[in-house]
Backbone as ProteinMPNN parsed JSONL, in Angstrom:
{"seq_chain_A": "AAAGAGTEAEPNASVAAPNVSHADDQSNQSTTEGATPNETSSNGVDVPDAPIDDERCKRQCDGFWPQADICTSLGTTYPSHKTRNPENMCCPQWRIRTSWTGQHTFLRRLLQIEDLAAEADRVFNRSMAPRIFEECGYHGDVPWVNVVREKRMVQSRMVRSQLVSNALYSDTSRHACWPDGYSWHYMARYSVVPSEEF", "coords_chain_A": {"N_chain_A": [[-7.406, 2.785, 11.025], [-7.072, 2.2, 7.697], [-7.795, 1.356, 4.27], [-6.029, 3.492, 2.278], [-5.514, 5.2, 4.321], [-4.678, 8.131, 6.133], [-3.651, 10.461, 8.105], [-4.728, 9.108, 10.139], [-4.597, 7.156, 13.134], [-1.835, 5.02, 13.226], [-1.216, 1.489, 13.328], [0.191, -0.323, 16.15], [0.625, -2.9, 16.253], [2.424, -5.949, 16.022], [2.497, -7.598, 13.392], [2.227, -9.653, 10.31], [2.933, -10.713, 6.746], [3.105, -13.37, 4.186], [6.334, -13.992, 2.755], [7.131, -12.146, -0.073], [8.309, -12.234, -3.306], [9.656, -10.488, -6.072], [10.567, -11.917, -8.164], [9.352, -13.212, -10.285], [9.044, -11.463, -12.376], [10.496, -10.931, -15.445], [12.329, -8.917, -15.81], [13.25, -8.385, -13.284], [13.558, -6.009, -11.854], [13.394, -3.241, -9.566], [10.18, -2.277, -8.341], [9.707, 0.413, -8.335], [11.014, 1.526, -10.426], [9.702, 1.943, -12.789], [8.876, 4.239, -14.238], [9.518, 5.891, -17.192], [11.974, 8.035, -18.747], [10.692, 11.262, -19.397], [8.039, 10.398, -19.387], [4.552, 10.866, -19.779], [1.702, 11.975, -18.047], [-1.88, 11.233, -18.003], [-3.053, 13.697, -17.961], [-1.375, 15.308, -19.324], [0.889, 16.142, -17.979], [4.36, 16.135, -17.38], [5.924, 13.292, -16.094], [8.279, 12.672, -13.631], [11.425, 10.866, -13.902], [12.805, 10.357, -11.719], [13.679, 8.868, -8.508], [10.942, 7.972, -6.331], [10.586, 7.657, -3.623], [10.501, 9.287, -0.568], [12.06, 10.355, 2.286], [10.716, 11.947, 4.122], [8.134, 11.187, 3.856], [7.806, 8.658, 4.821], [6.105, 6.114, 6.58], [4.84, 4.12, 9.326], [3.267, 2.121, 8.261], [2.791, 1.172, 4.867], [0.972, 3.018, 2.387], [-0.376, 4.955, 3.816], [-1.618, 8.169, 3.945], [-1.7, 11.826, 3.691], [-4.475, 13.85, 4.976], [-7.753, 13.309, 3.534], [-9.061, 15.514, 2.166], [-6.909, 17.113, 1.465], [-5.424, 15.534, -0.349], [-7.312, 14.656, -2.333], [-7.872, 16.98, -3.693], [-5.888, 17.155, -5.546], [-6.576, 15.55, -7.665], [-6.966, 12.682, -9.906], [-4.812, 11.923, -11.399], [-1.286, 12.208, -12.225], [-0.162, 15.119, -10.717], [0.374, 18.641, -11.608], [3.621, 19.968, -11.245], [3.672, 22.447, -10.125], [1.75, 22.498, -8.212], [2.672, 21.147, -6.042], [3.407, 20.972, -2.58], [4.509, 21.343, 0.874], [2.381, 20.343, 2.39], [0.903, 18.587, 0.717], [2.77, 16.872, -0.372], [3.142, 14.186, 0.258], [1.032, 12.792, -0.73], [-0.766, 10.213, -2.554], [-0.928, 10.743, -5.291], [1.492, 11.737, -6.233], [2.933, 9.488, -6.545], [2.098, 8.171, -8.741], [2.577, 6.238, -11.576], [2.273, 5.475, -14.879], [2.85, 2.935, -15.926], [4.559, 0.602, -14.222], [7.525, -1.279, -13.71], [7.024, -4.673, -13.257], [4.461, -4.453, -12.241], [2.041, -5.957, -12.821], [2.609, -8.632, -11.925], [3.355, -8.13, -9.268], [0.962, -7.019, -8.21], [-0.802, -9.187, -8.617], [0.278, -11.109, -6.861], [0.135, -9.732, -4.402], [-2.651, -9.41, -4.129], [-3.354, -12.115, -3.93], [-2.174, -12.745, -1.463], [-3.688, -11.065, 0.186], [-6.243, -12.208, -0.204], [-5.846, -14.773, 0.918], [-5.27, -14.016, 3.554], [-7.694, -12.838, 4.296], [-9.377, -15.059, 4.146], [-8.229, -16.707, 6.149], [-8.747, -15.063, 8.302], [-11.526, -15.234, 8.407], [-11.795, -17.96, 9.031], [-10.288, -18.408, 11.453], [-11.03, -16.257, 12.993], [-9.618, -14.401, 14.565], [-6.677, -12.51, 15.459], [-3.417, -13.626, 14.737], [-0.443, -14.287, 16.555], [3.147, -14.306, 17.182], [3.498, -15.781, 19.573], [1.274, -17.501, 19.612], [1.822, -19.11, 17.401], [4.12, -20.409, 18.323], [3.027, -21.879, 20.437], [1.664, -23.688, 18.939], [3.67, -25.2, 17.934], [5.28, -24.067, 15.982], [8.208, -22.377, 15.279], [10.278, -19.445, 15.182], [10.296, -17.14, 12.38], [7.155, -17.072, 11.097], [5.417, -17.005, 8.172], [2.698, -14.942, 7.961], [-0.372, -13.203, 7.648], [-2.33, -10.912, 9.264], [-5.692, -9.652, 9.542], [-6.902, -6.616, 10.414], [-9.619, -4.907, 11.672], [-11.148, -1.743, 11.655], [-13.395, 0.585, 13.306], [-14.473, 2.535, 11.685], [-14.974, 3.522, 8.265], [-12.51, 4.405, 5.807], [-11.708, 7.263, 3.919], [-11.099, 7.611, 0.411], [-8.028, 8.783, -0.965], [-7.871, 9.661, -3.44], [-10.324, 10.093, -4.76], [-12.85, 12.294, -4.057], [-15.09, 11.963, -1.346], [-15.374, 9.189, -1.605], [-15.549, 6.066, -0.106], [-13.223, 3.636, 1.048], [-12.28, 1.327, 2.646], [-12.254, -0.508, 5.794], [-10.26, -2.002, 6.794], [-7.037, -3.367, 7.71], [-4.033, -4.832, 6.673], [-1.639, -6.867, 8.209], [1.594, -7.98, 8.548], [3.023, -10.644, 10.173], [5.646, -11.623, 10.197], [7.421, -9.945, 8.781], [6.801, -7.52, 9.759], [5.436, -5.7, 8.262], [2.854, -3.545, 7.081], [-0.289, -2.615, 5.628], [-3.035, -0.777, 4.242], [-6.283, -2.099, 3.443], [-7.271, -1.861, 0.127], [-5.057, -0.584, -0.738], [-3.897, -2.154, -2.672], [-5.999, -2.887, -4.7], [-7.383, -0.43, -5.039], [-5.566, 1.839, -5.044], [-3.068, 0.935, -6.306], [-3.895, -0.81, -8.502], [-6.095, 0.547, -9.777], [-5.246, 3.248, -10.015], [-2.54, 3.227, -10.55], [-0.593, 3.699, -8.56], [2.573, 3.611, -7.181], [4.081, 1.341, -4.945], [6.128, 1.74, -1.946], [9.692, 1.218, -2.083], [10.607, -0.47, -0.056], [8.312, -1.897, 0.584]], "CA_chain_A": [[-6.457, 2.724, 9.938], [-7.551, 1.322, 6.639], [-7.407, 1.692, 2.924], [-5.724, 4.862, 1.965], [-5.525, 6.005, 5.526], [-3.718, 9.218, 6.089], [-3.104, 10.776, 9.401], [-5.367, 8.29, 11.163], [-3.608, 6.467, 13.964], [-1.274, 3.814, 12.626], [-1.191, 0.424, 14.318], [1.431, -0.7, 16.811], [0.646, -4.359, 16.257], [3.532, -6.584, 15.31], [1.92, -8.659, 12.594], [2.83, -9.624, 8.986], [2.445, -11.513, 5.615], [4.086, -14.249, 3.572], [7.395, -13.316, 2.017], [6.783, -11.996, -1.478], [9.451, -11.878, -4.128], [9.277, -10.001, -7.388], [11.426, -12.654, -9.083], [8.586, -13.649, -11.441], [9.212, -10.53, -13.464], [11.707, -11.219, -16.207], [13.296, -7.831, -15.654], [13.746, -8.452, -11.911], [13.923, -4.675, -11.414], [12.568, -2.681, -8.503], [8.891, -1.81, -8.826], [9.651, 1.869, -8.431], [11.822, 1.979, -11.546], [8.888, 1.806, -13.981], [8.678, 5.455, -15.004], [10.57, 6.121, -18.171], [12.216, 9.461, -18.906], [9.705, 12.026, -20.151], [6.71, 9.797, -19.383], [3.552, 11.91, -19.622], [0.472, 11.483, -17.434], [-3.057, 11.413, -18.839], [-3.429, 15.117, -18.001], [-0.347, 16.011, -20.073], [1.979, 16.588, -17.111], [5.54, 15.27, -17.427], [6.17, 12.527, -14.873], [9.733, 12.55, -13.497], [11.971, 9.526, -13.828], [13.581, 10.311, -10.478], [13.09, 8.012, -7.474], [9.768, 8.596, -5.73], [10.553, 7.494, -2.174], [10.961, 10.478, 0.135], [12.177, 10.052, 3.728], [9.722, 12.72, 4.869], [6.814, 10.57, 3.675], [7.801, 7.292, 5.353], [5.158, 5.845, 7.654], [4.967, 2.76, 9.864], [2.597, 1.261, 7.284], [2.673, 1.712, 3.52], [-0.396, 3.339, 2.006], [-0.968, 5.965, 4.689], [-1.448, 9.43, 3.252], [-2.288, 12.975, 4.393], [-5.94, 13.881, 5.031], [-8.433, 13.152, 2.246], [-9.319, 16.771, 1.462], [-5.633, 17.604, 0.926], [-5.022, 14.727, -1.509], [-8.305, 14.597, -3.419], [-7.825, 18.223, -4.476], [-4.88, 16.968, -6.594], [-7.158, 14.798, -8.775], [-6.682, 11.24, -10.007], [-3.65, 11.703, -12.262], [-0.088, 12.868, -11.712], [-0.44, 16.565, -10.746], [1.372, 19.594, -12.068], [4.644, 20.229, -10.221], [3.378, 23.75, -9.52], [0.808, 22.314, -7.097], [3.332, 20.422, -4.947], [3.771, 21.775, -1.425], [4.786, 20.476, 2.031], [1.157, 19.731, 2.895], [0.415, 17.504, -0.149], [3.89, 16.155, -0.997], [3.097, 12.753, 0.564], [-0.205, 12.226, -1.277], [-0.484, 9.138, -3.511], [-0.858, 11.233, -6.67], [2.897, 11.935, -6.61], [3.511, 8.158, -6.759], [1.471, 7.583, -9.935], [3.393, 5.937, -12.756], [1.294, 4.778, -15.702], [3.169, 1.508, -15.951], [5.815, 0.391, -13.527], [8.089, -2.603, -13.911], [6.569, -5.691, -12.321], [3.167, -4.115, -11.671], [1.066, -7.042, -12.935], [3.004, -9.736, -11.041], [3.3, -7.644, -7.897], [-0.445, -6.926, -7.822], [-1.377, -10.541, -8.537], [0.752, -11.742, -5.622], [-0.409, -9.02, -3.246], [-4.065, -9.767, -4.034], [-3.404, -13.489, -3.411], [-1.866, -12.654, -0.031], [-4.855, -10.482, 0.839], [-7.319, -13.206, -0.221], [-5.523, -15.796, 1.929], [-5.408, -13.405, 4.879], [-9.134, -12.671, 4.56], [-9.917, -16.402, 4.415], [-7.741, -17.106, 7.48], [-9.47, -14.232, 9.266], [-12.867, -15.826, 8.534], [-11.685, -19.28, 9.662], [-9.798, -18.342, 12.835], [-11.749, -15.176, 13.663], [-8.741, -13.738, 15.529], [-5.329, -12.205, 14.976], [-2.397, -14.571, 15.176], [0.788, -13.641, 17.012], [4.238, -15.284, 17.311], [3.252, -16.639, 20.742], [0.304, -18.531, 19.215], [2.53, -20.049, 16.527], [4.997, -21.222, 19.176], [2.165, -22.833, 21.147], [1.276, -24.712, 17.955], [4.861, -25.923, 17.52], [6.02, -23.358, 14.944], [9.163, -21.466, 15.893], [10.92, -18.553, 14.22], [9.379, -16.318, 11.588], [6.114, -17.805, 10.374], [4.739, -16.054, 7.296], [1.277, -14.862, 8.276], [-0.944, -11.868, 7.556], [-3.57, -10.686, 10.011], [-6.583, -8.593, 9.078], [-7.386, -5.825, 11.545], [-10.728, -4.057, 11.219], [-11.435, -0.557, 12.457], [-14.825, 0.855, 13.406], [-14.962, 3.433, 10.65], [-14.415, 3.428, 6.923], [-11.542, 5.448, 5.486], [-11.948, 7.891, 2.625], [-10.087, 7.568, -0.637], [-7.199, 9.979, -1.123], [-7.891, 9.959, -4.866], [-11.65, 10.527, -5.181], [-13.575, 12.941, -2.968], [-16.298, 11.322, -0.797], [-15.414, 7.748, -1.85], [-15.032, 5.255, 0.99], [-12.438, 2.525, 0.509], [-12.332, 0.128, 3.48], [-11.962, -0.306, 7.216], [-9.351, -3.092, 7.178], [-5.591, -3.199, 7.601], [-3.291, -6.094, 6.643], [-0.44, -6.739, 9.023], [2.452, -9.147, 8.34], [3.638, -10.995, 11.455], [7.07, -11.964, 10.102], [8.208, -8.811, 8.281], [6.291, -6.324, 10.423], [4.912, -4.784, 7.249], [1.409, -3.392, 7.148], [-0.841, -1.779, 4.575], [-4.483, -0.755, 4.303], [-7.076, -2.703, 2.369], [-7.469, -0.837, -0.887], [-3.739, -0.184, -1.255], [-3.7, -2.929, -3.899], [-7.038, -2.76, -5.731], [-7.819, 0.951, -5.278], [-4.46, 2.729, -5.392], [-2.122, 0.372, -7.279], [-4.533, -1.317, -9.717], [-6.946, 1.535, -10.444], [-4.586, 4.531, -10.278], [-1.111, 2.992, -10.819], [0.252, 4.249, -7.502], [3.689, 2.7, -6.952], [4.386, 1.177, -3.517], [7.508, 2.088, -1.59], [10.66, 0.171, -2.424], [10.641, -1.423, 1.061], [7.123, -2.719, 0.517]], "C_chain_A": [[-6.977, 1.76, 8.913], [-7.185, 1.904, 5.302], [-7.194, 3.163, 2.729], [-5.716, 5.758, 3.175], [-4.468, 7.075, 5.433], [-3.145, 9.452, 7.448], [-3.843, 10.044, 10.504], [-4.274, 7.577, 11.941], [-3.132, 5.211, 13.267], [-1.109, 2.767, 13.708], [0.181, 0.21, 14.931], [1.626, -2.203, 16.74], [1.848, -4.889, 15.489], [2.987, -7.816, 14.614], [2.425, -8.582, 11.163], [2.259, -10.57, 7.94], [3.511, -12.417, 5.047], [5.138, -13.455, 2.809], [7.027, -13.303, 0.548], [8.022, -11.555, -2.223], [8.947, -11.392, -5.469], [10.06, -10.746, -8.476], [10.683, -13.141, -10.315], [8.768, -12.732, -12.633], [10.545, -10.795, -14.142], [12.766, -10.154, -15.978], [13.949, -7.841, -14.285], [14.239, -7.094, -11.411], [12.997, -4.252, -10.299], [11.275, -2.146, -9.087], [8.842, -0.306, -8.968], [10.461, 2.399, -9.606], [11.033, 1.994, -12.853], [8.719, 3.06, -14.808], [9.848, 5.653, -15.958], [10.789, 7.618, -18.311], [11.149, 10.094, -19.794], [8.356, 11.326, -20.288], [5.712, 10.918, -19.136], [2.291, 11.298, -19.036], [-0.7, 11.769, -18.354], [-3.517, 12.865, -18.884], [-2.337, 15.964, -18.658], [0.829, 16.505, -19.252], [3.145, 15.614, -17.224], [5.757, 14.611, -16.073], [7.675, 12.325, -14.761], [10.181, 11.097, -13.482], [12.839, 9.368, -12.583], [12.92, 9.359, -9.486], [11.944, 8.738, -6.773], [9.683, 8.411, -4.225], [11.197, 8.705, -1.517], [10.946, 10.163, 1.626], [11.108, 10.762, 4.541], [8.339, 12.093, 4.794], [6.745, 9.153, 4.234], [6.859, 7.199, 6.549], [5.42, 4.435, 8.171], [4.375, 1.758, 8.881], [2.587, 1.946, 5.931], [1.217, 2.064, 3.26], [-1.112, 4.277, 2.948], [-0.608, 7.332, 4.118], [-1.959, 10.589, 4.114], [-3.827, 12.922, 4.328], [-6.555, 13.876, 3.631], [-8.621, 14.464, 1.495], [-8.048, 17.362, 0.851], [-5.286, 16.86, -0.362], [-6.035, 14.748, -2.648], [-8.311, 15.869, -4.263], [-6.801, 18.134, -5.606], [-5.423, 16.211, -7.806], [-6.708, 13.348, -8.79], [-5.54, 10.918, -10.961], [-2.456, 12.408, -11.635], [-0.279, 14.377, -11.832], [0.683, 17.401, -11.352], [2.353, 19.858, -10.922], [4.39, 21.544, -9.491], [2.468, 23.607, -8.295], [1.452, 21.623, -5.889], [3.738, 21.37, -3.823], [3.984, 20.844, -0.229], [3.547, 19.757, 2.572], [0.733, 18.527, 2.056], [1.516, 16.626, -0.729], [3.883, 14.647, -0.748], [1.808, 12.099, 0.079], [0.13, 11.178, -2.339], [-0.351, 9.616, -4.956], [0.582, 11.413, -7.137], [3.593, 10.606, -6.868], [2.908, 7.47, -7.984], [2.511, 7.432, -11.039], [2.52, 5.056, -13.64], [1.603, 3.305, -15.92], [4.539, 1.333, -15.318], [6.234, -1.069, -13.67], [7.594, -3.557, -12.83], [5.185, -5.455, -11.753], [2.191, -5.292, -11.683], [1.381, -8.182, -11.952], [2.901, -9.327, -9.578], [1.851, -7.607, -7.407], [-1.094, -8.298, -7.672], [-0.984, -11.209, -7.232], [0.173, -11.061, -4.383], [-1.891, -9.351, -3.053], [-4.243, -11.201, -3.529], [-3.141, -13.508, -1.907], [-3.083, -12.115, 0.722], [-6.031, -11.456, 0.88], [-7.084, -14.289, 0.828], [-5.686, -15.247, 3.342], [-6.88, -13.247, 5.251], [-9.78, -14.022, 4.871], [-9.487, -16.893, 5.796], [-8.461, -16.316, 8.569], [-10.878, -14.784, 9.492], [-12.809, -17.14, 9.307], [-11.327, -19.174, 11.135], [-10.481, -17.265, 13.669], [-10.929, -14.519, 14.777], [-7.39, -13.455, 14.884], [-4.359, -13.223, 15.55], [-1.135, -13.789, 15.545], [1.866, -14.705, 17.147], [4.033, -16.258, 18.469], [2.297, -17.795, 20.389], [0.97, -19.565, 18.316], [3.432, -20.969, 17.343], [4.195, -22.26, 19.955], [1.726, -23.972, 20.24], [2.479, -25.48, 17.417], [5.662, -25.272, 16.404], [6.928, -22.338, 15.612], [9.843, -20.631, 14.811], [9.876, -17.732, 13.481], [8.422, -17.202, 10.798], [5.398, -16.791, 9.492], [3.232, -16.071, 7.549], [0.826, -13.408, 8.184], [-2.253, -11.831, 8.325], [-4.378, -9.598, 9.326], [-7.135, -7.911, 10.321], [-8.466, -4.9, 11.016], [-10.96, -2.921, 12.205], [-12.937, -0.302, 12.443], [-15.347, 1.723, 12.27], [-14.253, 3.206, 9.32], [-13.475, 4.61, 6.682], [-11.834, 5.969, 4.084], [-10.775, 7.705, 1.682], [-9.306, 8.871, -0.621], [-7.127, 10.378, -2.595], [-9.207, 10.606, -5.286], [-12.413, 11.061, -3.977], [-14.846, 12.161, -2.618], [-16.413, 9.833, -1.114], [-14.798, 7.018, -0.661], [-14.319, 4.046, 0.41], [-12.595, 1.274, 1.357], [-12.158, 0.498, 4.939], [-10.966, -1.346, 7.718], [-7.889, -2.717, 6.941], [-4.967, -4.591, 7.597], [-1.987, -5.895, 7.393], [0.343, -8.046, 8.991], [3.233, -9.456, 9.608], [5.133, -11.256, 11.364], [7.929, -10.786, 9.661], [7.831, -7.504, 8.956], [5.887, -5.255, 9.42], [3.404, -4.675, 7.451], [0.959, -2.435, 6.058], [-2.361, -1.835, 4.667], [-5.117, -1.539, 3.161], [-7.386, -1.573, 1.386], [-6.15, -0.333, -1.454], [-3.498, -0.902, -2.582], [-4.739, -2.574, -4.963], [-7.477, -1.328, -6.013], [-6.659, 1.82, -5.776], [-3.558, 2.157, -6.489], [-2.809, -0.017, -8.586], [-5.296, -0.23, -10.471], [-6.185, 2.79, -10.853], [-3.085, 4.421, -10.512], [-0.198, 3.701, -9.831], [1.324, 3.209, -7.179], [3.945, 2.58, -5.441], [5.825, 1.6, -3.226], [8.429, 0.934, -1.939], [10.736, -0.885, -1.327], [9.47, -2.385, 0.998], [7.287, -3.797, -0.538]], "O_chain_A": [[-7.29, 0.614, 9.235], [-6.374, 2.824, 5.204], [-8.08, 3.978, 2.987], [-5.896, 6.97, 3.05], [-3.473, 6.923, 4.724], [-2.256, 8.729, 7.897], [-3.619, 10.318, 11.683], [-3.156, 7.417, 11.452], [-3.94, 4.425, 12.773], [-0.887, 3.101, 14.872], [1.204, 0.517, 14.319], [2.676, -2.717, 17.124], [2.234, -4.351, 14.452], [3.007, -8.921, 15.156], [3.003, -7.561, 10.789], [1.217, -11.181, 8.178], [4.69, -12.271, 5.37], [4.859, -12.377, 2.285], [6.653, -14.332, -0.014], [8.703, -10.614, -1.816], [7.908, -11.85, -5.945], [10.194, -10.245, -9.592], [11.324, -13.461, -11.316], [8.658, -13.17, -13.778], [11.586, -10.872, -13.49], [13.96, -10.451, -15.955], [15.073, -7.364, -14.128], [15.203, -7.017, -10.649], [11.933, -4.841, -10.11], [11.264, -1.62, -10.2], [7.979, 0.203, -9.684], [10.583, 3.613, -9.764], [11.634, 2.051, -13.926], [8.437, 2.955, -16.002], [11.013, 5.588, -15.564], [9.882, 8.4, -18.024], [10.755, 9.526, -20.813], [7.601, 11.628, -21.212], [5.995, 11.832, -18.361], [1.854, 10.232, -19.469], [-0.552, 12.458, -19.363], [-4.298, 13.231, -19.763], [-2.361, 17.191, -18.564], [1.686, 17.218, -19.774], [2.945, 14.4, -17.172], [5.774, 15.279, -15.038], [8.295, 11.847, -15.712], [9.422, 10.206, -13.101], [13.526, 8.359, -12.421], [11.729, 9.07, -9.607], [11.965, 9.961, -6.635], [8.779, 8.964, -3.599], [12.308, 9.097, -1.871], [9.918, 9.748, 2.162], [10.642, 10.23, 5.548], [7.462, 12.435, 5.587], [5.702, 8.508, 4.123], [6.823, 8.081, 7.407], [6.13, 3.653, 7.539], [4.92, 0.67, 8.693], [2.398, 3.159, 5.847], [0.32, 1.466, 3.856], [-2.337, 4.389, 2.892], [0.558, 7.615, 3.844], [-2.582, 10.361, 5.151], [-4.393, 12.037, 3.687], [-5.961, 14.372, 2.673], [-8.361, 14.519, 0.293], [-8.112, 18.039, -0.174], [-4.898, 17.48, -1.352], [-5.648, 14.847, -3.812], [-8.714, 15.836, -5.426], [-6.834, 18.947, -6.529], [-4.799, 16.226, -8.867], [-6.143, 12.847, -7.818], [-5.327, 9.753, -11.295], [-2.594, 13.117, -10.638], [-0.532, 14.876, -12.929], [1.792, 16.916, -11.575], [1.948, 19.959, -9.764], [4.845, 21.728, -8.362], [2.424, 24.496, -7.444], [0.833, 21.528, -4.83], [4.33, 22.423, -4.062], [3.663, 19.659, -0.319], [3.662, 18.677, 3.151], [0.25, 17.539, 2.61], [1.224, 15.718, -1.507], [4.55, 13.903, -1.468], [1.523, 10.959, 0.445], [1.192, 11.243, -2.958], [0.287, 8.941, -5.765], [0.865, 11.257, -8.325], [4.722, 10.588, -7.358], [3.19, 6.298, -8.231], [3.224, 8.375, -11.382], [2.069, 3.998, -13.2], [0.682, 2.505, -16.084], [5.542, 1.847, -15.812], [5.397, -1.969, -13.741], [7.729, -3.284, -11.638], [4.763, -6.189, -10.859], [1.577, -5.592, -10.659], [0.495, -8.636, -11.229], [2.415, -10.093, -8.746], [1.546, -8.102, -6.322], [-1.84, -8.542, -6.724], [-1.825, -11.812, -6.565], [-0.23, -11.729, -3.431], [-2.335, -9.552, -1.922], [-5.18, -11.478, -2.781], [-3.822, -14.217, -1.167], [-3.459, -12.645, 1.767], [-6.741, -11.526, 1.883], [-8.008, -14.679, 1.542], [-6.186, -15.942, 4.226], [-7.264, -13.495, 6.394], [-10.629, -14.117, 5.756], [-10.305, -17.441, 6.536], [-8.75, -16.852, 9.639], [-11.37, -14.803, 10.621], [-13.672, -17.407, 10.144], [-11.986, -19.781, 11.979], [-10.51, -17.344, 14.897], [-11.477, -14.129, 15.808], [-7.014, -14.082, 13.894], [-4.474, -13.626, 16.708], [-0.81, -12.772, 14.931], [1.547, -15.892, 17.221], [4.362, -17.438, 18.35], [2.501, -18.929, 20.824], [0.715, -20.762, 18.45], [3.498, -22.171, 17.082], [4.639, -23.397, 20.112], [1.451, -25.079, 20.703], [2.325, -26.325, 16.535], [6.63, -25.86, 15.921], [6.472, -21.527, 16.417], [9.964, -21.063, 13.665], [8.723, -17.641, 13.902], [8.839, -17.979, 9.939], [4.832, -15.822, 9.997], [2.576, -17.097, 7.369], [1.547, -12.497, 8.59], [-3.164, -12.618, 8.069], [-3.836, -8.741, 8.629], [-7.756, -8.548, 11.171], [-8.259, -4.191, 10.031], [-10.966, -3.116, 13.42], [-13.665, -0.906, 11.655], [-16.528, 1.658, 11.927], [-13.104, 2.766, 9.264], [-13.63, 5.674, 7.28], [-12.165, 5.202, 3.18], [-9.618, 7.649, 2.099], [-9.849, 9.929, -0.306], [-6.414, 11.314, -2.958], [-9.213, 11.553, -6.072], [-12.598, 10.35, -2.989], [-15.588, 11.749, -3.51], [-17.482, 9.26, -0.905], [-13.673, 7.31, -0.256], [-14.751, 3.49, -0.599], [-13.01, 0.24, 0.833], [-11.944, 1.661, 5.28], [-10.838, -1.553, 8.924], [-7.56, -1.879, 6.101], [-5.325, -5.436, 8.417], [-1.314, -4.877, 7.232], [-0.179, -9.097, 9.362], [4.018, -8.629, 10.072], [5.832, -11.122, 12.368], [9.059, -10.645, 10.127], [8.487, -6.484, 8.74], [5.984, -4.059, 9.693], [2.763, -5.608, 7.936], [1.712, -1.565, 5.62], [-2.917, -2.835, 5.121], [-4.564, -1.631, 2.065], [-7.724, -0.462, 1.793], [-6.122, 0.275, -2.524], [-2.951, -0.313, -3.514], [-4.394, -2.023, -6.008], [-7.905, -1.035, -7.129], [-6.77, 2.463, -6.819], [-3.312, 2.825, -7.493], [-2.369, 0.391, -9.661], [-5.151, -0.107, -11.687], [-6.443, 3.345, -11.921], [-2.418, 5.446, -10.658], [0.842, 4.238, -10.21], [1.002, 2.047, -6.929], [4.019, 3.589, -4.74], [6.629, 1.792, -4.138], [7.981, -0.205, -2.073], [10.909, -2.067, -1.621], [9.617, -3.563, 1.324], [6.378, -4.6, -0.746]]}, "name": "protein", "num_of_chains": 1, "seq": "AAAGAGTEAEPNASVAAPNVSHADDQSNQSTTEGATPNETSSNGVDVPDAPIDDERCKRQCDGFWPQADICTSLGTTYPSHKTRNPENMCCPQWRIRTSWTGQHTFLRRLLQIEDLAAEADRVFNRSMAPRIFEECGYHGDVPWVNVVREKRMVQSRMVRSQLVSNALYSDTSRHACWPDGYSWHYMARYSVVPSEEF"}
């Protein structure tokens, strides 16, 4: 499981990251409310202003998508509604919004969390668990993000034959997880909006 993973096995690990608030944004609106009515994608397709979270697409970890060949066939912009089907409905292309409320602040904070997690991974060279925190005298929810590395790289769901990463971030306190590349590849490069829960 890693950046842009799709149907690869999702982790069972109970790990997590520091609590992140979107309060820095003056608007203090949900990140998924950024699409304005009649927004148009770069390929001229009208982007809906309806909510983009679909119960059928929920995964244990954010940023997990269907197989690469299914999603990359949709291209790198918001696709035509005529191409939507049950097989590709959970691809990241349907979550593209050219500018969503709080995007800059959200990305900056997420990248900071990922940088800190990567540094902690280098220093401790192991995943931390609640039991380890308790042994060190910390009790309750301790904000911490582990980095889990898989043996193989994961393909982008946006660009055919592009490898993204082999790492997964896992938040020990919120039990949230996401693949490396969810921030810098999907959100920053292609304006893919994360789920509201994320």
